[in-house]
């Protein structure tokens, strides 16, 4: 994808126009920057009645289990109050959805392994394995090979 910036002095000061041929996840991220120009590098987790901030770089992956969302870190799984799609919309580009139920931090991936069934196994630095679904394999390949 190519980005071209054009400045137009005739536009009002409080208006920015972003034109694109079709919807893309990058458009959502740009839109999020306008809504929240200082995105947080933290996620809030909950254990019982206490809440704790965790830096995004400590999170290996997000996953859903029994209709709840969790962040997996060195210290195990920690419950997150947000839905997976809400979290995904404000994550940096090194977080990639690999299935309907998981988003992985690529900074924690040690290696990728293709299976005969068209899936990708992501081997994490923590010696955990997470599996993509076939429907997300193409998206993952595009991100890895910058297509």
C-alpha angles and dihedrals in degrees: 000000000000126000123211121183120201124183120215117189091193093069120095115260093247097051128089121175122206115189124191136164094233141358116284133173089245089065089057091052093050090048090051090054090058092049094045111017092182104053115195123243088206135084122201117231129190133217113178107310096339127090127204133188118230124190113241092234089064093057116095095187145333120235142170124235126173091351092305127109122230137185114220114215138158088279094053134256121340125189119246123200096214126085118251094249091051091052092045093055092063102036123110119253095265089072110084130185109234099176141355087275106039142056117187131206103229090205087071096050115108097183145342125233125193119217128210089246092064097258130121124228112210112206109205128210087244088064091250122130126216125186130219122216119239092249091061097043094091092049091050092049090050091053094046095047095034096236 
